[in-house]
Tab-separated table of C-alpha atoms in Angstrom:
chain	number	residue	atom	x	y	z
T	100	UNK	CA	11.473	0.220	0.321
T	101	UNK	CA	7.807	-1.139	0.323
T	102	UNK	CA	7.961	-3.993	2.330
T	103	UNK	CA	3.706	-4.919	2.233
T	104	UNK	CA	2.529	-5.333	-0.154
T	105	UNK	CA	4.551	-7.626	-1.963
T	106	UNK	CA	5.802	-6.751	-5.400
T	107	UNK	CA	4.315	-8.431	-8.201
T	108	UNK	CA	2.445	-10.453	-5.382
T	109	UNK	CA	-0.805	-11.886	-5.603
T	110	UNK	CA	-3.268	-11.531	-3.169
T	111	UNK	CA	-6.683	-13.524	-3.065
T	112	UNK	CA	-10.137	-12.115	-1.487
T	113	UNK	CA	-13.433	-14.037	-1.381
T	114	UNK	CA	-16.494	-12.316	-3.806
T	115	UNK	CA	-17.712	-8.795	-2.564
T	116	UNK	CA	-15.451	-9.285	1.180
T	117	UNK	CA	-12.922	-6.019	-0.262
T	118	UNK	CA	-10.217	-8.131	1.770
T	119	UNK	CA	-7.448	-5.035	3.529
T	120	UNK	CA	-3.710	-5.261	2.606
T	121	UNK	CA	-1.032	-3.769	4.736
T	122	UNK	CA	0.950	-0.868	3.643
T	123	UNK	CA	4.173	-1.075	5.382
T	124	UNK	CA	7.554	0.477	4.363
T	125	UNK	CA	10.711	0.946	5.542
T	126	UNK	CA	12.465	4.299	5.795
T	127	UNK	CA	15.461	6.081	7.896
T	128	UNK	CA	15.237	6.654	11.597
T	129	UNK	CA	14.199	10.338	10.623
T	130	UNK	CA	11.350	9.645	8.304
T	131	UNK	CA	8.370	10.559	10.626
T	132	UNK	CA	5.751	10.341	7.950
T	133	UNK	CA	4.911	8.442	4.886
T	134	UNK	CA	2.386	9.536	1.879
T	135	UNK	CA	1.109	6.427	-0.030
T	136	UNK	CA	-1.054	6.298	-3.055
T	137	UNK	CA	-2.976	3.629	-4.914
T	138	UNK	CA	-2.811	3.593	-8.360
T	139	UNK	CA	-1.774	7.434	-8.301
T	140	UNK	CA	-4.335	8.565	-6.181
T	141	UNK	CA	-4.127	9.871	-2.775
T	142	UNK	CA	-4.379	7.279	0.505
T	143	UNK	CA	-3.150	9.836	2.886
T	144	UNK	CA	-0.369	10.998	5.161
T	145	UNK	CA	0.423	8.384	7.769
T	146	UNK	CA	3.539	8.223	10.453
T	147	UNK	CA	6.018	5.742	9.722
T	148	UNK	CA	5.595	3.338	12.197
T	149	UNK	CA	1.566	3.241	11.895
T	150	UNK	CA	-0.275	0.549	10.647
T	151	UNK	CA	-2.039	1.407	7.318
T	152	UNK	CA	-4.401	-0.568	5.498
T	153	UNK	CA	-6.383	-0.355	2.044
T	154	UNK	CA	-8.994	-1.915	0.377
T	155	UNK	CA	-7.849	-2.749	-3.344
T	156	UNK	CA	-9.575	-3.047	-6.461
T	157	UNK	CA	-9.667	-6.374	-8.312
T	158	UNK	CA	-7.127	-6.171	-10.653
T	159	UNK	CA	-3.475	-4.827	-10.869
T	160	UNK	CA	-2.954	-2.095	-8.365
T	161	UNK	CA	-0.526	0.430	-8.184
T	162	UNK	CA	1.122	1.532	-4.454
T	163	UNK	CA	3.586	4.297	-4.329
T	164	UNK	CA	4.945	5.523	-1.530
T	165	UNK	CA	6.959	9.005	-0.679
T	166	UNK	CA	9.187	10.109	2.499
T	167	UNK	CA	9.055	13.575	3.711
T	168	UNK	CA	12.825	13.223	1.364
T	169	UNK	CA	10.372	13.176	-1.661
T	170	UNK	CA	12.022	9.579	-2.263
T	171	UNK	CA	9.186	7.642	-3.787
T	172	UNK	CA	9.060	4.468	-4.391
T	173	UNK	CA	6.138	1.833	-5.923
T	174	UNK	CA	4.963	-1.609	-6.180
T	175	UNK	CA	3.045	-3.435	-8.776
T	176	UNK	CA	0.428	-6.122	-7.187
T	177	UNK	CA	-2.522	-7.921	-8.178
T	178	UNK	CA	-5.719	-8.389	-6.098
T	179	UNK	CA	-7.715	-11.616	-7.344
T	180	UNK	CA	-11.501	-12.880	-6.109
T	181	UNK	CA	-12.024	-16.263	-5.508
């Protein structure tokens, strides 16, 4: 389960400041890594329990995120300037 970002949340970030959003999920006690993407393109390989953040376009955005299982899951968000 992604737990950051929110789904279908809506995050605000002044002009031109790229604000960061947390990628955190939650997995078994045996998931040692996690493999996210942003709008199906590679982030990276991360352990479980690291922080992770990512600069998002304006727009709707895309996160997916995959266990070492192969159990992805996504999240639908929305990154607004004000």
């Amino acid at each position: 389960k992604i737990i950051s970002p929110n789904a279908n949340g809506v995050y605000f970030s002044e002009k031109n400041s790229r604000q960061e959003i947390e990628l955190r999920a939650s997995g078994t006690t045996q998931t040692k890594y996690l493999y996210w993407y942003l709008n199906d393109h590679w982030i990276g390989k991360y352990p479980a329990n690291a922080r992770t953040f990512i600069k998002p376009n304006v727009g709707q955005n895309k996160i997916s995120c995959t266990d070492e299982a192969g159990k992805t899951v996504s999240v639908v968000f929305e990154m607004r300037e004000m």
